[in-house]
Amino acid sequence: MTTTQPPGQPLGSLPPREHLRLGQITTVLDVVVPVHNEERDLEPCVRRLHEHLARTFPYTFRITIADNASTDRTPEVAARLDEAIDQVTTVRLEQKGRGRALRTVWSLSEAPVLAYMDVDLSTDLNALLPLVAPLISGHSDLAIGSRLNRGARVVRGPKREFLSRAYNLILRGSLAARFSDAQCGFKAIRGEVAARLLPMVEDTGWFFDTELLVLAERAGLRIHEVPVDWIDDPDSTVHLVRTATDDLKGVWRVGRALATGALPLDRLARPFGDDPRDRELSGVPGGLARQLVGFCVVGGLSTLCYLGLYSLLRLGVGPQLANAAALLVSALGNTAANRRLTFGVRGRDRAVRHQAQGLVVFAVGLVLTSGSLAALDAASGTPAHGAELAVLVAANLAATVLRFLLFRAWVFPDRERADETAAVRPTVPHDRNDLSRSAR
């Protein structure tokens, strides 16, 4: 059997997420098994997986063997399985990389639900139907098996357990990830979501999973987690140190891209028109309360940053210079955070102009705080450090109110925020052929 590319579908006209029309779909689920030099485990894995799906899965399915540059007898075993089992097909890639294999096969597949699992079948197959059911029903966009979720039953050595939990703590601390297990080789995604998401994922190796999940979560897509039964494979060929190093490099790259706004996540954010937050309801305010909360949170954090910088700089310079430097640094961070979190402006367009306008607002705060320091100095001669901080806090509170009003009315007005959202939406490929080429 051969794998053919599906007919082109305009990505700008995706329907709302809904239950799949199963009677009109030839293959509902495409399960990819990425392999590299797995001549021993491949055949028992595929036969066991096929037997399980044929016996328990209520929808049509296909198993795709993604052979990424194997140099042993894996291609021969894959070809034999392709010939022997109708629901099995194989794709050969000449470059190594699990992420590259998944992206290529998923981009070519016409199935509305795409999944993958590791060839060692460490995850109990009874979790497969619960994994894909929310995607078929239209409830979720992605689904992942979790070994760290409550209810999971895991048997593995202490070294792998430590590395897995440490890695997920790093993701939570550095990328604010909320999913519990990024590395479990048991995941699924809706086809139209993959079409939007895969071109943004750069990694071609083991970090592919993490990058996929982080981008999906940041874009507001719904991720379903299934606790799994998982038994460690003692003969796994994964190189732990090299994989951990590559993962940390990937965390740094993605974190930097998110911080600078380099990723056009608006291409993903609620693209299906089914989010209740998108509905306009009479009598409901247009986001002022949410903006106030976001502004207060950002303001509180930037104030702490400002006071810490002022106290540190005050050890070496005078109060006016320390105040100006601390206020400048905190103002740049404050404007960037409010731009993204409070007022929902994404992308790089007009970012420099926004920072320039933010510096004007900063100048207003500088006048208020510097004037307060000058007044304190004139009144008491040599004020105590605690008195200086108290005056600065009071002056910053007054400047905060004015800053919010200027941000809302001048720097990020409602009309301009709408223009920003439209501006960051790039032109997407017109069909899946273009998309699969860009994915490779």
Coordinates of C-alpha atoms in Angstrom, one line a residue:
M1 CA 0.0 0.0 0.0
T2 CA 1.1 3.6 -0.5
T3 CA 0.4 6.7 1.4
T4 CA -1.1 9.5 -0.7
Q5 CA -1.5 13.2 0.1
P6 CA -5.1 14.3 0.8
P7 CA -6.8 16.9 -1.4
G8 CA -6.1 20.5 -0.6
Q9 CA -8.2 22.2 2.0
P10 CA -8.0 26.0 2.7
L11 CA -6.7 26.4 6.2
G12 CA -8.5 29.7 6.7
S13 CA -11.9 28.0 6.6
L14 CA -11.7 25.4 9.3
P15 CA -15.0 24.5 10.9
P16 CA -15.9 24.7 14.5
R17 CA -14.6 21.7 16.5
E18 CA -17.3 19.1 16.5
H19 CA -18.0 15.4 16.6
L20 CA -16.5 13.7 13.6
R21 CA -18.9 12.6 10.9
L22 CA -17.8 9.0 11.1
G23 CA -19.9 7.6 8.3
Q24 CA -18.2 9.8 5.8
I25 CA -14.6 9.0 6.8
T26 CA -12.6 6.1 5.3
T27 CA -9.9 6.0 8.1
V28 CA -10.7 7.6 11.4
L29 CA -7.5 6.9 13.3
D30 CA -3.9 6.8 12.0
V31 CA -1.5 5.4 14.6
V32 CA 2.2 6.1 13.8
V33 CA 4.9 3.9 15.1
P34 CA 8.3 5.7 14.6
V35 CA 11.2 3.4 14.5
H36 CA 15.0 3.4 14.1
N37 CA 16.9 0.1 14.0
E38 CA 14.1 -1.8 15.7
E39 CA 14.2 -5.1 13.7
R40 CA 13.6 -7.2 16.8
D41 CA 10.7 -5.3 18.4
L42 CA 8.9 -4.0 15.3
E43 CA 6.9 -7.1 14.2
P44 CA 5.6 -8.2 17.7
C45 CA 4.7 -4.5 18.4
V46 CA 2.7 -4.0 15.2
R47 CA 1.0 -7.4 15.4
R48 CA 0.0 -6.8 19.0
L49 CA -1.2 -3.3 18.2
H50 CA -3.2 -4.5 15.2
E51 CA -4.8 -7.3 17.1
H52 CA -5.8 -4.9 19.9
L53 CA -7.3 -2.3 17.5
A54 CA -9.2 -5.0 15.5
R55 CA -10.7 -6.5 18.6
T56 CA -11.5 -3.4 20.6
F57 CA -11.5 -0.2 18.5
P58 CA -15.0 0.7 17.2
Y59 CA -13.7 2.8 14.2
T60 CA -11.7 2.4 11.1
F61 CA -7.9 2.6 11.6
R62 CA -4.5 2.4 10.0
I63 CA -1.1 1.7 11.5
T64 CA 1.8 3.6 9.8
I65 CA 5.4 2.5 10.4
A66 CA 7.6 5.5 10.1
D67 CA 11.1 4.2 9.5
N68 CA 13.5 7.0 10.0
A69 CA 16.9 6.0 8.5
S70 CA 17.2 2.5 9.9
T71 CA 20.4 0.7 8.9
D72 CA 19.5 -2.8 10.1
R73 CA 16.7 -5.1 8.8
T74 CA 13.9 -2.8 10.0
P75 CA 12.9 -1.8 6.4
E76 CA 12.5 -5.5 5.5
V77 CA 10.4 -6.2 8.5
A78 CA 8.2 -3.1 7.8
A79 CA 7.7 -4.1 4.2
R80 CA 6.7 -7.7 5.2
L81 CA 4.1 -6.3 7.7
D82 CA 2.8 -3.9 5.0
E83 CA 2.3 -6.8 2.7
A84 CA 0.7 -9.1 5.2
I85 CA -1.7 -6.8 7.0
D86 CA -4.2 -4.6 5.1
Q87 CA -4.3 -1.9 7.8
V88 CA -0.6 -1.5 8.0
T89 CA 1.5 0.8 5.7
T90 CA 5.1 2.0 5.9
V91 CA 6.9 5.2 5.2
R92 CA 10.7 5.4 4.8
L93 CA 12.6 8.6 5.7
E94 CA 16.3 8.9 4.9
Q95 CA 17.0 11.2 7.8
K96 CA 16.9 10.2 11.5
G97 CA 14.7 11.9 14.0
R98 CA 11.4 10.9 15.7
G99 CA 10.0 14.4 15.4
R100 CA 10.8 14.5 11.7
A101 CA 9.1 11.2 11.2
L102 CA 6.0 12.2 13.1
R103 CA 5.7 15.6 11.3
T104 CA 6.2 14.0 7.9
V105 CA 3.6 11.2 8.3
W106 CA 1.1 13.4 10.1
S107 CA 1.3 16.0 7.4
L108 CA 0.7 13.4 4.7
S109 CA -2.2 11.6 6.5
E110 CA -5.8 12.2 5.6
A111 CA -7.1 10.7 8.9
P112 CA -9.0 13.2 11.1
V113 CA -7.3 11.8 14.3
L114 CA -3.6 11.2 14.4
A115 CA -1.7 9.3 17.1
Y116 CA 1.6 7.8 17.9
M117 CA 3.2 5.3 20.3
D118 CA 6.6 4.0 21.0
V119 CA 7.6 0.7 19.5
D120 CA 8.3 -0.9 22.9
L121 CA 4.6 -0.5 23.8
S122 CA 5.5 0.4 27.4
T123 CA 2.0 2.0 27.7
D124 CA -0.9 -0.4 28.2
L125 CA -3.0 -0.4 25.0
N126 CA -6.3 -0.2 26.9
A127 CA -5.6 3.6 27.2
L128 CA -5.7 4.1 23.5
L129 CA -9.5 4.5 23.1
P130 CA -9.8 6.9 26.1
L131 CA -6.9 8.8 24.5
V132 CA -8.6 9.4 21.2
A133 CA -12.3 9.5 22.3
P134 CA -12.2 13.3 23.3
L135 CA -10.7 14.1 19.8
I136 CA -13.4 12.1 18.0
S137 CA -16.2 13.7 20.0
G138 CA -14.9 17.2 19.4
H139 CA -14.1 17.9 23.1
S140 CA -10.4 18.3 22.8
D141 CA -7.6 19.3 20.4
L142 CA -4.8 17.1 21.7
A143 CA -4.5 14.2 24.1
I144 CA -1.5 12.8 25.9
G145 CA -0.9 9.8 28.1
S146 CA 0.5 10.8 31.5
R147 CA 2.7 8.7 33.8
L148 CA 2.7 11.4 36.4
N149 CA -1.1 12.0 36.6
R150 CA -3.1 10.7 39.6
G151 CA -4.3 7.3 38.7
A152 CA -1.3 6.3 36.6
R153 CA 0.4 3.0 37.4
V154 CA 4.1 3.1 36.6
V155 CA 6.9 0.6 37.0
R156 CA 10.4 2.0 36.3
G157 CA 13.8 2.6 37.8
P158 CA 14.6 5.6 40.1
K159 CA 16.9 7.3 37.6
R160 CA 14.2 7.6 34.9
E161 CA 11.6 8.6 37.5
F162 CA 13.9 11.4 38.8
L163 CA 14.8 12.6 35.3
S164 CA 11.1 12.6 34.2
R165 CA 9.9 14.5 37.2
A166 CA 12.8 17.0 37.1
Y167 CA 12.2 17.7 33.5
N168 CA 8.5 18.4 34.0
L169 CA 9.4 20.7 36.9
I170 CA 11.8 22.6 34.6
L171 CA 8.9 23.0 32.1
R172 CA 6.6 24.3 34.7
G173 CA 9.1 26.7 36.1
S174 CA 10.6 28.0 32.8
L175 CA 7.7 27.7 30.3
A176 CA 4.8 27.8 32.7
A177 CA 3.6 24.4 31.3
R178 CA 0.5 23.0 33.0
F179 CA 0.4 19.5 31.4
S180 CA 1.9 16.8 33.6
D181 CA 4.0 14.6 31.3
A182 CA 5.7 15.8 28.1
Q183 CA 7.7 12.8 27.3
C184 CA 5.3 9.9 27.4
G185 CA 5.4 8.2 24.0
F186 CA 1.6 8.1 23.7
K187 CA -0.1 11.1 22.2
A188 CA -2.9 12.0 19.7
I189 CA -4.0 15.2 17.9
R190 CA -6.9 16.2 15.6
G191 CA -5.8 16.4 12.0
E192 CA -6.9 20.1 11.4
V193 CA -5.0 21.1 14.5
A194 CA -1.9 19.3 13.3
A195 CA -2.2 21.2 10.0
R196 CA -1.9 24.5 11.8
L197 CA 0.5 23.5 14.5
L198 CA 3.2 21.3 12.8
P199 CA 4.7 24.1 10.7
M200 CA 5.6 26.0 13.8
V201 CA 7.4 23.1 15.5
E202 CA 11.1 23.3 14.7
D203 CA 12.5 20.3 16.6
T204 CA 13.0 17.0 14.7
G205 CA 14.1 14.9 17.6
W206 CA 12.9 14.0 21.1
F207 CA 12.0 17.6 22.0
F208 CA 9.3 17.5 19.3
D209 CA 6.6 16.4 21.8
T210 CA 7.4 19.1 24.3
E211 CA 7.5 21.9 21.7
L212 CA 4.2 20.7 20.2
L213 CA 2.5 20.8 23.6
V214 CA 3.9 24.1 24.8
L215 CA 2.8 25.9 21.6
A216 CA -0.7 24.3 21.8
E217 CA -1.1 25.2 25.4
R218 CA 0.1 28.8 24.9
A219 CA -2.4 29.2 22.0
G220 CA -5.3 28.1 24.2
L221 CA -5.9 24.7 22.7
R222 CA -7.5 22.1 24.9
I223 CA -5.2 19.2 26.0
H224 CA -6.7 16.1 27.4
E225 CA -4.7 13.9 29.8
V226 CA -5.1 10.2 30.3
P227 CA -3.4 8.4 33.2
V228 CA -1.7 5.3 31.9
D229 CA -0.3 2.0 33.0
W230 CA 3.3 2.1 32.0
I231 CA 6.2 -0.4 32.4
D232 CA 9.8 0.7 31.7
D233 CA 11.6 -1.0 28.9
P234 CA 15.0 -1.9 30.3
D235 CA 16.4 -2.3 26.7
S236 CA 15.5 1.1 25.6
T237 CA 18.0 2.6 23.1
V238 CA 17.3 6.2 24.2
H239 CA 20.5 8.0 25.2
L240 CA 19.5 9.8 28.4
V241 CA 22.3 12.4 28.7
R242 CA 22.2 13.5 25.1
T243 CA 18.4 13.6 25.1
A244 CA 18.3 15.6 28.3
T245 CA 20.9 18.1 26.9
D246 CA 18.9 18.5 23.6
D247 CA 15.7 19.0 25.7
L248 CA 17.3 21.8 27.7
K249 CA 18.5 23.5 24.5
G250 CA 14.9 23.2 23.2
V251 CA 13.5 24.7 26.4
W252 CA 15.8 27.7 26.0
R253 CA 14.9 28.2 22.4
V254 CA 11.2 28.0 22.8
G255 CA 11.3 30.1 26.0
R256 CA 13.2 32.8 24.1
A257 CA 10.8 32.7 21.2
L258 CA 7.8 33.1 23.5
A259 CA 9.4 35.9 25.4
T260 CA 10.2 37.9 22.3
G261 CA 6.9 37.2 20.6
A262 CA 8.5 35.5 17.6
L263 CA 5.9 32.8 17.4
P264 CA 2.6 33.7 15.6
L265 CA 0.4 31.9 18.1
D266 CA -2.7 33.8 16.9
R267 CA -2.7 31.3 14.0
L268 CA -3.7 28.8 16.6
A269 CA -5.5 30.7 19.3
R270 CA -9.1 29.4 19.3
P271 CA -9.1 29.0 15.5
F272 CA -12.3 27.0 15.4
G273 CA -14.8 29.7 16.6
D274 CA -16.2 27.5 19.4
D275 CA -14.8 29.2 22.5
P276 CA -17.5 30.8 24.7
R277 CA -15.2 33.6 25.5
D278 CA -15.5 34.7 21.8
R279 CA -19.2 35.3 22.1
E280 CA -20.5 38.8 22.5
L281 CA -23.2 38.9 25.2
S282 CA -25.3 41.9 26.0
G283 CA -24.7 43.3 29.5
V284 CA -21.2 41.8 29.8
P285 CA -18.4 44.4 30.1
G286 CA -15.8 44.4 27.3
G287 CA -12.8 43.1 29.3
L288 CA -12.2 46.1 31.6
A289 CA -12.3 44.0 34.8
R290 CA -9.9 41.4 33.3
Q291 CA -7.5 44.2 32.2
L292 CA -7.6 45.7 35.7
V293 CA -6.7 42.4 37.2
G294 CA -3.9 41.7 34.7
F295 CA -2.6 45.3 35.1
C296 CA -2.5 45.0 38.9
V297 CA -0.7 41.6 38.8
V298 CA 1.9 43.0 36.3
G299 CA 2.2 46.2 38.3
G300 CA 2.8 44.4 41.6
L301 CA 5.5 42.3 40.1
S302 CA 7.2 45.2 38.3
T303 CA 7.0 47.3 41.5
L304 CA 8.8 44.5 43.5
C305 CA 11.4 44.4 40.7
Y306 CA 11.7 48.2 40.7
L307 CA 12.2 48.4 44.5
G308 CA 14.7 45.6 44.4
L309 CA 16.7 47.3 41.7
Y310 CA 16.5 50.6 43.5
S311 CA 17.8 49.2 46.7
L312 CA 20.7 47.4 44.9
L313 CA 21.7 50.5 42.8
R314 CA 21.4 52.8 45.9
L315 CA 24.4 51.0 47.3
G316 CA 26.6 52.6 44.7
V317 CA 24.9 55.7 43.3
G318 CA 22.7 58.6 44.5
P319 CA 18.9 58.3 44.9
Q320 CA 17.9 60.1 41.7
L321 CA 20.2 58.1 39.4
A322 CA 19.2 54.8 41.2
N323 CA 15.5 55.7 40.8
A324 CA 15.8 56.6 37.1
A325 CA 17.8 53.4 36.2
A326 CA 15.5 51.1 38.2
L327 CA 12.4 52.7 36.8
L328 CA 13.6 52.5 33.2
V329 CA 14.4 48.7 33.5
S330 CA 11.1 47.9 35.2
A331 CA 9.2 50.1 32.8
L332 CA 10.5 48.2 29.8
G333 CA 9.4 44.9 31.3
N334 CA 6.1 46.4 32.5
T335 CA 5.2 47.6 29.0
A336 CA 6.1 44.3 27.4
A337 CA 4.2 42.3 30.0
N338 CA 1.1 44.5 29.8
R339 CA 1.2 44.5 26.0
R340 CA 1.0 40.7 25.9
L341 CA -0.9 39.7 29.1
T342 CA -3.2 42.6 29.9
F343 CA -4.1 44.0 26.5
G344 CA -3.6 40.8 24.4
V345 CA -1.4 42.3 21.8
R346 CA 0.9 39.6 20.2
G347 CA 3.6 39.6 17.6
R348 CA 6.4 42.0 16.8
D349 CA 4.3 44.5 14.8
R350 CA 4.4 48.0 16.4
A351 CA 6.3 46.6 19.4
V352 CA 9.0 49.3 19.1
R353 CA 6.4 52.0 18.9
H354 CA 4.6 50.6 22.0
Q355 CA 7.8 50.6 23.9
A356 CA 8.5 54.2 22.9
Q357 CA 5.0 55.2 24.1
G358 CA 5.6 53.2 27.2
L359 CA 8.8 55.3 27.8
V360 CA 6.6 58.4 27.6
V361 CA 4.4 56.9 30.3
F362 CA 7.6 56.1 32.2
A363 CA 8.7 59.7 32.0
V364 CA 5.4 60.7 33.7
G365 CA 6.2 58.2 36.5
L366 CA 9.8 59.5 36.7
V367 CA 8.5 63.0 37.2
L368 CA 6.2 61.9 40.0
T369 CA 8.7 59.7 41.8
S370 CA 11.7 62.1 41.3
G371 CA 9.6 65.0 42.4
S372 CA 8.6 63.1 45.5
L373 CA 12.2 62.3 46.3
A374 CA 13.2 65.9 45.8
A375 CA 10.4 67.1 48.1
L376 CA 11.4 64.6 50.7
D377 CA 15.1 65.6 50.5
A378 CA 14.1 69.3 50.8
A379 CA 11.9 68.6 53.8
S380 CA 14.2 66.4 55.9
G381 CA 17.7 66.9 54.6
T382 CA 19.0 63.4 54.8
P383 CA 16.0 61.0 54.8
A384 CA 16.3 57.4 56.0
H385 CA 16.2 54.6 53.4
G386 CA 12.9 53.4 54.7
A387 CA 11.4 56.9 54.3
E388 CA 12.6 57.0 50.7
L389 CA 10.9 53.7 49.9
A390 CA 7.7 54.7 51.5
V391 CA 7.6 57.9 49.5
L392 CA 8.4 56.0 46.3
V393 CA 5.6 53.5 46.9
A394 CA 3.1 56.3 47.4
A395 CA 4.3 58.1 44.3
N396 CA 4.2 54.8 42.3
L397 CA 0.6 54.2 43.4
A398 CA -0.4 57.6 42.0
A399 CA 1.6 56.9 38.8
T400 CA 0.0 53.5 38.4
V401 CA -3.5 54.9 38.0
L402 CA -2.3 57.3 35.4
R403 CA -0.3 54.6 33.7
F404 CA -3.3 52.3 33.3
L405 CA -5.4 55.1 31.8
L406 CA -2.7 56.0 29.4
F407 CA -2.1 52.4 28.4
R408 CA -5.8 51.8 27.8
A409 CA -6.6 55.0 26.0
W410 CA -3.3 55.8 24.1
V411 CA -0.8 53.0 24.0
F412 CA -3.1 50.0 23.5
P413 CA -6.5 51.4 22.5
D414 CA -9.3 48.9 21.5
R415 CA -9.2 49.8 17.8
E416 CA -5.4 49.3 17.6
R417 CA -5.6 46.0 19.5
A418 CA -8.0 44.7 16.9
D419 CA -5.6 45.9 14.2
E420 CA -2.6 44.2 16.0
T421 CA -4.5 40.9 16.0
A422 CA -5.2 41.1 12.3
A423 CA -1.7 42.1 11.5
V424 CA 0.0 39.1 13.1
R425 CA -2.1 36.6 11.2
P426 CA 0.2 35.5 8.4
T427 CA -0.9 34.1 5.1
V428 CA -1.3 30.3 5.5
P429 CA -0.8 27.8 2.7
H430 CA -3.8 27.1 0.6
D431 CA -3.7 23.4 0.7
R432 CA -2.2 20.4 2.5
N433 CA 0.3 19.9 -0.2
D434 CA 2.0 23.3 0.6
L435 CA 1.7 22.5 4.3
S436 CA 3.4 19.1 4.1
R437 CA 6.2 20.6 2.1
S438 CA 6.8 23.3 4.7
A439 CA 6.6 20.7 7.5
R440 CA 9.4 18.8 6.0

